[in-house]
PDB file of C-alpha atoms in Angstrom:
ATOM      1  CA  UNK Q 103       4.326  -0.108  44.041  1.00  0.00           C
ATOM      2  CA  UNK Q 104       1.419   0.878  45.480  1.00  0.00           C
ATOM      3  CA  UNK Q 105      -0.710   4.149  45.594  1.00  0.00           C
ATOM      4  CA  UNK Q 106      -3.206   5.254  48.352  1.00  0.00           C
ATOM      5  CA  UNK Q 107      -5.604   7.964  48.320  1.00  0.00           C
ATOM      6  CA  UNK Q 108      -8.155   9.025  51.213  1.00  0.00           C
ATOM      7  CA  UNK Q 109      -9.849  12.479  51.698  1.00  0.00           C
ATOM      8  CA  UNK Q 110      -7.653  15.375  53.765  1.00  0.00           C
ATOM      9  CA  UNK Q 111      -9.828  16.345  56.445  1.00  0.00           C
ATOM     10  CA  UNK Q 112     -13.352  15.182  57.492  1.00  0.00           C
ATOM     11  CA  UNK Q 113     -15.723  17.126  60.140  1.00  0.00           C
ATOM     12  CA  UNK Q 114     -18.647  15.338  62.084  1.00  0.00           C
ATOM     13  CA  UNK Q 115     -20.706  15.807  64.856  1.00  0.00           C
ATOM     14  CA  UNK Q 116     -20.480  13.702  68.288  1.00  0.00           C
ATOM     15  CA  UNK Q 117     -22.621  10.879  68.491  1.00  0.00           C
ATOM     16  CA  UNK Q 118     -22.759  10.704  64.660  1.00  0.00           C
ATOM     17  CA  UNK Q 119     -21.745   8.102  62.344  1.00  0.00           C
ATOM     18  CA  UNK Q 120     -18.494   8.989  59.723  1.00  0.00           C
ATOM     19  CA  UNK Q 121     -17.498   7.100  56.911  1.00  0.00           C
ATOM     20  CA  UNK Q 122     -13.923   7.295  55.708  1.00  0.00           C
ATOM     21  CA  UNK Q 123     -12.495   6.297  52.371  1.00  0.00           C
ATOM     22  CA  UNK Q 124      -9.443   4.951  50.862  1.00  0.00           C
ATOM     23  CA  UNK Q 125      -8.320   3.640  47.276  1.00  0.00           C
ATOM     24  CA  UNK Q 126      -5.752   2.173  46.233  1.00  0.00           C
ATOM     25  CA  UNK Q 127      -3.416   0.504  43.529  1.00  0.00           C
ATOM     26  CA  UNK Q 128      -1.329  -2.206  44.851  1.00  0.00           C
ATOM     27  CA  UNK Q 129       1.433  -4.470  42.732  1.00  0.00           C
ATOM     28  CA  UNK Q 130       0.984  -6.710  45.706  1.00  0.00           C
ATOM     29  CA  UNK Q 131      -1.747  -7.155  48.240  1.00  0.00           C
ATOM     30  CA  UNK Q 132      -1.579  -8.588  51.779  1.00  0.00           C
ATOM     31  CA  UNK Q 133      -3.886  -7.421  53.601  1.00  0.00           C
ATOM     32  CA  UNK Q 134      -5.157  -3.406  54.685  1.00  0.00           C
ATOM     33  CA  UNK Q 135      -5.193  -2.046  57.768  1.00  0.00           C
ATOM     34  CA  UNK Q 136      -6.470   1.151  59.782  1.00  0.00           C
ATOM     35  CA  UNK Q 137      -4.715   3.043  62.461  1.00  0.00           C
ATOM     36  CA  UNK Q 138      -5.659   5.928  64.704  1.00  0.00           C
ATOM     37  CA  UNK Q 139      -3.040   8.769  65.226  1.00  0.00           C
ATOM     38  CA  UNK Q 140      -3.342  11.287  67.519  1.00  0.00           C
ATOM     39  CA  UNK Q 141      -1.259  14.494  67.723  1.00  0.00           C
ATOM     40  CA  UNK Q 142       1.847  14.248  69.012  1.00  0.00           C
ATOM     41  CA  UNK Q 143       1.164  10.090  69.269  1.00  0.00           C
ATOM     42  CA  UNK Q 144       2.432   6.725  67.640  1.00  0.00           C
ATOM     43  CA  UNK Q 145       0.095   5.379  65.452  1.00  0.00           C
ATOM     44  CA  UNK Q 146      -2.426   2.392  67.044  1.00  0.00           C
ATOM     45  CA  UNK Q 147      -3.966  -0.407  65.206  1.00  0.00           C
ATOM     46  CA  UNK Q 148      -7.611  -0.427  64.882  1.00  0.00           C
ATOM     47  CA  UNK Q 149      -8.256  -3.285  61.982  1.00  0.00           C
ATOM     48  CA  UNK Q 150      -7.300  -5.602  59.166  1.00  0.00           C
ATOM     49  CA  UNK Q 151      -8.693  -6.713  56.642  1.00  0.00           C
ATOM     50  CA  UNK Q 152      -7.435  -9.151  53.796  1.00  0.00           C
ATOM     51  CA  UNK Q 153     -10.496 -11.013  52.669  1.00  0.00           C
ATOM     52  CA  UNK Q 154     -13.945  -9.112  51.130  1.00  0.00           C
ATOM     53  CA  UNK Q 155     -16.367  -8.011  53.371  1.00  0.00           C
ATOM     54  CA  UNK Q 156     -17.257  -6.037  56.600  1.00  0.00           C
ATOM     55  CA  UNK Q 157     -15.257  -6.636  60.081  1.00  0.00           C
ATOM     56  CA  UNK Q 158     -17.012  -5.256  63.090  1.00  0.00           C
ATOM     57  CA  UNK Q 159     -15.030  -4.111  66.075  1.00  0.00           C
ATOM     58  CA  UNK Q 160     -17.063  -2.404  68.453  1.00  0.00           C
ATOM     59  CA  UNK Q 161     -17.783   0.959  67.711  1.00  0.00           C
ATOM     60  CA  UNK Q 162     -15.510   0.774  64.681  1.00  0.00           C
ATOM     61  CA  UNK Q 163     -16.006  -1.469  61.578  1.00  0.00           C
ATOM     62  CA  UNK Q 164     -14.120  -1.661  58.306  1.00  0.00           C
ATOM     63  CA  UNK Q 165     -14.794  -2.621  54.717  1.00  0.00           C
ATOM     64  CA  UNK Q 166     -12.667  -4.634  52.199  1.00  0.00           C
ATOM     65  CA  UNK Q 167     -13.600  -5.091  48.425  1.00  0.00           C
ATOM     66  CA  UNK Q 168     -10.508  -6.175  46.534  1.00  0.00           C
ATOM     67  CA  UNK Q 169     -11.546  -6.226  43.196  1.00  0.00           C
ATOM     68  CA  UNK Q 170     -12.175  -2.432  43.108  1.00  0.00           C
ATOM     69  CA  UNK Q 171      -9.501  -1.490  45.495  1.00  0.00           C
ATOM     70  CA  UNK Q 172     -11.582   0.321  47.866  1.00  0.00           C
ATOM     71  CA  UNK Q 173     -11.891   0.498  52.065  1.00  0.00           C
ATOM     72  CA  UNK Q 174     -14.179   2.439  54.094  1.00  0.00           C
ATOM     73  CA  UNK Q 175     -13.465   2.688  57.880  1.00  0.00           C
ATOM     74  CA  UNK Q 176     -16.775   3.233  59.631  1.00  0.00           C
ATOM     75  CA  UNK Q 177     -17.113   5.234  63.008  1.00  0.00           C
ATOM     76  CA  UNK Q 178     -20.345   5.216  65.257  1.00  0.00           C
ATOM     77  CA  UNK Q 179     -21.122   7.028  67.767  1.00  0.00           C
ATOM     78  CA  UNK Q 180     -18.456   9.660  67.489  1.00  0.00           C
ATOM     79  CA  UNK Q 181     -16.866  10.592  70.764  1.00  0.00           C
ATOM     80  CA  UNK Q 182     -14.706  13.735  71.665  1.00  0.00           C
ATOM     81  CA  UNK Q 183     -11.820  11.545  71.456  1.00  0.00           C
ATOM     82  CA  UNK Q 184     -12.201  10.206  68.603  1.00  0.00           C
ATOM     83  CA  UNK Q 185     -10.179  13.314  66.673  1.00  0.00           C
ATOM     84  CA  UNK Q 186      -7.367  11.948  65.854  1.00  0.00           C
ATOM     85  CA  UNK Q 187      -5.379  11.074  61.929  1.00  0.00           C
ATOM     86  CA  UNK Q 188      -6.874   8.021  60.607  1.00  0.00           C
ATOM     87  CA  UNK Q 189      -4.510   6.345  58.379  1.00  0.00           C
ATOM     88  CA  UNK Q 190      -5.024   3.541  55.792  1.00  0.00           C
ATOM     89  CA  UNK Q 191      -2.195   1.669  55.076  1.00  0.00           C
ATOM     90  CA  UNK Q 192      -1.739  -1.688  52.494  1.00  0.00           C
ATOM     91  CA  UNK Q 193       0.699  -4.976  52.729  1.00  0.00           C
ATOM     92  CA  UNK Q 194       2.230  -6.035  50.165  1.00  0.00           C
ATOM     93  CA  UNK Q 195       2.673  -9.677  49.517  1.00  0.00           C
ATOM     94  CA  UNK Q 196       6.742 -10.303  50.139  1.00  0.00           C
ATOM     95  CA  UNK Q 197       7.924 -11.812  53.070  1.00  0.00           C
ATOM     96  CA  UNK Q 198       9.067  -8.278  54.708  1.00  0.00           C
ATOM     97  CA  UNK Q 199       5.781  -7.334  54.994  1.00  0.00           C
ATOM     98  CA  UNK Q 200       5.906  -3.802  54.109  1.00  0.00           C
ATOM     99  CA  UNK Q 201       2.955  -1.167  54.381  1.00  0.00           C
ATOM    100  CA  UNK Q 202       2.553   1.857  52.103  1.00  0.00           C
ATOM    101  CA  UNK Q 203       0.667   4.391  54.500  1.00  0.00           C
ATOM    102  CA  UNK Q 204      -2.192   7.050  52.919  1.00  0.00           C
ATOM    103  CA  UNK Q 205      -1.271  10.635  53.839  1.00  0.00           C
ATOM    104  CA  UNK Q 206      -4.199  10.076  56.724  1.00  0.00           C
ATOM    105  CA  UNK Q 207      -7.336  11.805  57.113  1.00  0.00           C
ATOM    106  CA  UNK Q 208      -7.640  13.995  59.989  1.00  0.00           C
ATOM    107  CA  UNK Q 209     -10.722  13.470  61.458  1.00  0.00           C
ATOM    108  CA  UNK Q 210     -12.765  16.412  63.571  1.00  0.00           C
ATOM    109  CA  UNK Q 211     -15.490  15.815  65.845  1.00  0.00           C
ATOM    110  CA  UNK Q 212     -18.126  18.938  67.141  1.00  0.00           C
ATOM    111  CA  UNK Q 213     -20.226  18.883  70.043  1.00  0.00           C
TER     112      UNK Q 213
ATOM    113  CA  UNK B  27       1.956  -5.690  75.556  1.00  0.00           C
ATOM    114  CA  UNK B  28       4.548  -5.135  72.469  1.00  0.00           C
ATOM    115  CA  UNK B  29       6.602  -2.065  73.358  1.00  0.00           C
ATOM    116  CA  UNK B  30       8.869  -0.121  70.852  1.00  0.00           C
ATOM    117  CA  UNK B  31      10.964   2.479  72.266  1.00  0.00           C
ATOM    118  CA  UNK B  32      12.624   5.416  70.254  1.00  0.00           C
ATOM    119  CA  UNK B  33      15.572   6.887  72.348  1.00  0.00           C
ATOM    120  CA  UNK B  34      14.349  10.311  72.396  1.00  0.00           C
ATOM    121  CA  UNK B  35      11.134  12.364  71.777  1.00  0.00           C
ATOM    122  CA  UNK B  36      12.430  15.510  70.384  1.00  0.00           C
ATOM    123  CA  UNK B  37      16.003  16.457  68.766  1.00  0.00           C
ATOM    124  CA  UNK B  38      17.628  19.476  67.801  1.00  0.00           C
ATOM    125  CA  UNK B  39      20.458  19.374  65.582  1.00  0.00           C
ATOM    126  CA  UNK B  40      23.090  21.354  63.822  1.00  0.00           C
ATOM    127  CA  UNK B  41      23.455  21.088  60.046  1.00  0.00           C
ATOM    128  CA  UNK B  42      26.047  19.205  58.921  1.00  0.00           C
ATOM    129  CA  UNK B  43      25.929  16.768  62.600  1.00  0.00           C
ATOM    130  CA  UNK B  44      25.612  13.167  62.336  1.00  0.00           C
ATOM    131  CA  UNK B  45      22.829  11.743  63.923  1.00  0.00           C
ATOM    132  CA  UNK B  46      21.728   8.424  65.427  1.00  0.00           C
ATOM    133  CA  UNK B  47      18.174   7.409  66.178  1.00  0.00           C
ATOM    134  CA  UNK B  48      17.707   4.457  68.353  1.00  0.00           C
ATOM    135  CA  UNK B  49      14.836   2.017  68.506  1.00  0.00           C
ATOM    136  CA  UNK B  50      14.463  -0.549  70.469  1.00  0.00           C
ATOM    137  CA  UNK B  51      11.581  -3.651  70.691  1.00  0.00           C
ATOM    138  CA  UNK B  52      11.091  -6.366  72.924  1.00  0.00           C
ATOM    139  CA  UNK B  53       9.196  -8.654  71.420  1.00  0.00           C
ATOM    140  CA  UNK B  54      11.383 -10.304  69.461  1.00  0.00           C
ATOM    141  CA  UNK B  55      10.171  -9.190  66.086  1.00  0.00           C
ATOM    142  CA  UNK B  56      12.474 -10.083  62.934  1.00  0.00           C
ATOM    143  CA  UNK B  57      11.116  -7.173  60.742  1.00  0.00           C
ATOM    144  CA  UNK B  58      11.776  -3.735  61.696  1.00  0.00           C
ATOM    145  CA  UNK B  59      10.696  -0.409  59.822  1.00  0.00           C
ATOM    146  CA  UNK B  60      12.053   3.078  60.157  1.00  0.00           C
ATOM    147  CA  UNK B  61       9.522   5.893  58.893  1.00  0.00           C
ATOM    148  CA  UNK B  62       9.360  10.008  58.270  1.00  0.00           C
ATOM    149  CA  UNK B  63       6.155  11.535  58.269  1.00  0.00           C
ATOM    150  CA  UNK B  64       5.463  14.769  57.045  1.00  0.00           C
ATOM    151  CA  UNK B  65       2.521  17.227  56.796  1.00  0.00           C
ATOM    152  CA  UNK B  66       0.749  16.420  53.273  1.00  0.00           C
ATOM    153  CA  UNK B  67       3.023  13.115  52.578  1.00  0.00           C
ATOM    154  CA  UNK B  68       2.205  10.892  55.285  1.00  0.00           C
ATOM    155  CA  UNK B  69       4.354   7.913  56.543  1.00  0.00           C
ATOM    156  CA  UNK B  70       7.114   7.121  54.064  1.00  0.00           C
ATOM    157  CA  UNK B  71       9.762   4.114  54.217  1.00  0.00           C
ATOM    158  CA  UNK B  72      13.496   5.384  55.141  1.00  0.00           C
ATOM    159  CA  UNK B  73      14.698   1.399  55.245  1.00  0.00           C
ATOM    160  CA  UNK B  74      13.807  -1.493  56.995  1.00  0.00           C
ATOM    161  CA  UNK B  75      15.170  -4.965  57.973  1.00  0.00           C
ATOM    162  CA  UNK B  76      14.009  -8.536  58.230  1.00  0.00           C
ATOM    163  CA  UNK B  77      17.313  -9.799  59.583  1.00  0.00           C
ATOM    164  CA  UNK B  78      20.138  -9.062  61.859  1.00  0.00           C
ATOM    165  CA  UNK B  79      22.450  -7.102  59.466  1.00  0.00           C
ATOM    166  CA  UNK B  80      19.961  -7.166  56.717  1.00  0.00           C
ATOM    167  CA  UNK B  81      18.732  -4.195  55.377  1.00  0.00           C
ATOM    168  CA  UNK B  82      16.940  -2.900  52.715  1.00  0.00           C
ATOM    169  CA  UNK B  83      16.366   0.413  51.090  1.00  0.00           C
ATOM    170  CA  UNK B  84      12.639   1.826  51.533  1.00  0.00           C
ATOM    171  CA  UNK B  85      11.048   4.881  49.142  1.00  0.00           C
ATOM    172  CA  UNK B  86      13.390   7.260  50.612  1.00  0.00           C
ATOM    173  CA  UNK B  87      16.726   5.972  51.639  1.00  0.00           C
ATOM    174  CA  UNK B  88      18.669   9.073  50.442  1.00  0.00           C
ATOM    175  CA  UNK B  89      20.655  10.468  53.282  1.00  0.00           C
ATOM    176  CA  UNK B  90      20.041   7.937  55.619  1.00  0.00           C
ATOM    177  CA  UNK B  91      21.598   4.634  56.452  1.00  0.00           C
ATOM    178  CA  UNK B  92      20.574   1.958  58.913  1.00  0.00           C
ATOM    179  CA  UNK B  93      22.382  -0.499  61.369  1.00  0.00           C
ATOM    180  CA  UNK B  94      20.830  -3.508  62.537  1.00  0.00           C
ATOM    181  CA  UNK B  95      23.726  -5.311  64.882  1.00  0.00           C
ATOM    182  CA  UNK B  96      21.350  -7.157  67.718  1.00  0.00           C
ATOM    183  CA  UNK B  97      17.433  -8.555  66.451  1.00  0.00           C
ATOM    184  CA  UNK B  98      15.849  -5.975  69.177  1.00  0.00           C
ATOM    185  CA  UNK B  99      17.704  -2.783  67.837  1.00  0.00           C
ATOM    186  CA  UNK B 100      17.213  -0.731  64.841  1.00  0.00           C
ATOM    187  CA  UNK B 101      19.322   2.586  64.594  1.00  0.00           C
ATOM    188  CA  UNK B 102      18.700   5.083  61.741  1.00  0.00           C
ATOM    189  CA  UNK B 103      22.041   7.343  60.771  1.00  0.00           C
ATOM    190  CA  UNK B 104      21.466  10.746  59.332  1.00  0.00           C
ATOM    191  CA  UNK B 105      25.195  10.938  58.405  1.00  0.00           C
ATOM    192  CA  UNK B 106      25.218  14.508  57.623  1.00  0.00           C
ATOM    193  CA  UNK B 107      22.080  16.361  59.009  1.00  0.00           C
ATOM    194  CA  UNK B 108      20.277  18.691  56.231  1.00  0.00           C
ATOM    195  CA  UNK B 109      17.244  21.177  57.153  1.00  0.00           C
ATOM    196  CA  UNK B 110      14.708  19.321  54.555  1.00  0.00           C
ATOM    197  CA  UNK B 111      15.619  15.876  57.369  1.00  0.00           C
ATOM    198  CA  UNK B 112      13.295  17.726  60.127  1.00  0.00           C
ATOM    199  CA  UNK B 113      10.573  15.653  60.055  1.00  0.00           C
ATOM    200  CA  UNK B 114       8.910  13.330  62.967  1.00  0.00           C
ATOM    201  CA  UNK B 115      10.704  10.012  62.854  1.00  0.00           C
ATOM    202  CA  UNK B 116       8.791   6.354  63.514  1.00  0.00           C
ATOM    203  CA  UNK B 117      10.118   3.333  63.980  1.00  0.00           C
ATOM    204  CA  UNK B 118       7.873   0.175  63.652  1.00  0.00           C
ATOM    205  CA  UNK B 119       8.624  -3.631  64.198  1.00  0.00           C
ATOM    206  CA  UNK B 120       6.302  -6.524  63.257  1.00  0.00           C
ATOM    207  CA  UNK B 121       6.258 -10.098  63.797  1.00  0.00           C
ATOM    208  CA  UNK B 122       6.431 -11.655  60.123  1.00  0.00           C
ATOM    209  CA  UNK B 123       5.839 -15.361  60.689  1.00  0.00           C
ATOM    210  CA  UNK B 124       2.543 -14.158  61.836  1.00  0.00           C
ATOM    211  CA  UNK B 125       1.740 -13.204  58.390  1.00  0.00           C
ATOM    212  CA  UNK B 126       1.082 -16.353  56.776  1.00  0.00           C
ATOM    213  CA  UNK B 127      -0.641 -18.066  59.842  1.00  0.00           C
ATOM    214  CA  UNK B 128      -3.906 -18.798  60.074  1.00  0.00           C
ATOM    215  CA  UNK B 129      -4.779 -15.505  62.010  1.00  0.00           C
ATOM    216  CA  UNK B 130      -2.295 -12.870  59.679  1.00  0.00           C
ATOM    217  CA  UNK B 131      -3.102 -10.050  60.464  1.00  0.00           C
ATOM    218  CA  UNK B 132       0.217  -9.043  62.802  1.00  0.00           C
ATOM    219  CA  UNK B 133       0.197  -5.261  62.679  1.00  0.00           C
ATOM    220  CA  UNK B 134       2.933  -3.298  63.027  1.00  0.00           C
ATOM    221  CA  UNK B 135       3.969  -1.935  66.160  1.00  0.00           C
ATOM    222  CA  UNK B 136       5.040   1.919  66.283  1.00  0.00           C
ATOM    223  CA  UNK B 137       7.794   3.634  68.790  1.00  0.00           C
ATOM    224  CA  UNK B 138       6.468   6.793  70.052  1.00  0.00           C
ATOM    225  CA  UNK B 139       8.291   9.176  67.439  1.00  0.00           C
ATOM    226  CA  UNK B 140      11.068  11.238  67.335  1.00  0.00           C
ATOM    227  CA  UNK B 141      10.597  14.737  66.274  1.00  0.00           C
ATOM    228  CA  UNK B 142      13.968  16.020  65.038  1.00  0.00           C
ATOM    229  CA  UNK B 143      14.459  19.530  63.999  1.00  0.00           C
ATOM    230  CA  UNK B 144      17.818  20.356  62.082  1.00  0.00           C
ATOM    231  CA  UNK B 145      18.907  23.857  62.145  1.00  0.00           C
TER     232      UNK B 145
END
């Protein structure tokens, strides 16, 4: 199975830059991903990763290293909006192509 | 855009009631997720299904069965509604073959949740 841990709650200040963690043990990997939640919302994609490394979408980027089961999700230039539930959530490798979900971190951003 | 519907946005129920949430997607997708999420445990697996008529039990299936009759519709059954079943309800679909192409990184595609209270 797999296991997924990332902090509860995480404060910053608008127009800052937040990092935001998550570890895991996986019996399977295919690939993590990121989502924003908002209150009341669906969760929305925000990024994959399945190979080492740093990907780069606009304000957000996210971090991969697979051999010591660690992600970072990296937010610049914090907006209002951007207070929402940030969830990390792995693939596993079968062909249903199921995701274990972290209990989220709910993100608040200050003025 | 992919869209995932959930019939309803917020439930109230009677203990003891059976209950059917509908979700519906229009993309096509083969695999299709239903979810609970709960303050402090996150997004758990009720059952999902890769198939017409195939299903398969998530991390939670107690209490719950699923129905999967037509590719676009996924219907969770709460066959007799208990007070620890409130919880918000999402249903997710994702296009598999996507997995192992060249781009793989389909993500799955959430319904806008169903928040059913059971009193």
């Amino acid at each position: 199975g797999q296991n997924i841990d990332q902090p509860t709650e995480m404060t910053a200040t608008e127009g800052a830059i937040v990092q935001i963690n998550c570890t895991y043990q996986t019996s399977g990997f295919n690939g993590l991903f990121w989502y924003q939640q908002h209150a009341g919302e669906a969760p929305t994609f925000l990024s994959y990763n399945v190979l080492d490394g740093l990907e780069e979408k606009g304000r957000f980027s996210s971090f991969l290293s697979r051999s010591k089961g660690y992600s970072y999700l990296l937010l610049k230039e914090l907006q209002m909006k951007d207070s929402a539930s940030y969830l990390c959530a792995v693939r596993d490798n079968t062909n249903a192509g199921k995701s274990t979900f972290g209990d989220g971190t709910t993100l608040t951003v200050k003025p | 855009d992919v869209k995932v519907t959930q019939s309803s946005r917020y439930l109230v129920k009677r203990t003891g009631e059976k209950v059917f949430l509908e979700c519906v997607q229009d993309m096509d997708h083969e695999n299709m997720f239903w979810y609970r999420q709960d303050p402090g445990l996150g997004l758990r697996l009720i059952y999902f299904s890769y198939d017409v008529k195939m299903k398969e039990k998530g991390d939670i299936p107690e209490g719950y069965s699923v129905s999967r009759e037509k590719k676009e519709r996924f219907s969770l059954i709460l066959e007799s509604a208990s007070t620890n079943q409130t919880s918000m309800y999402l249903c997710a679909s994702l296009d598999p073959s996507a997995i192992s192409g060249s781009d793989g990184n389909t993500e799955a595609f959430f319904g806008q949740g169903t928040r059913l209270t059971v009193v």
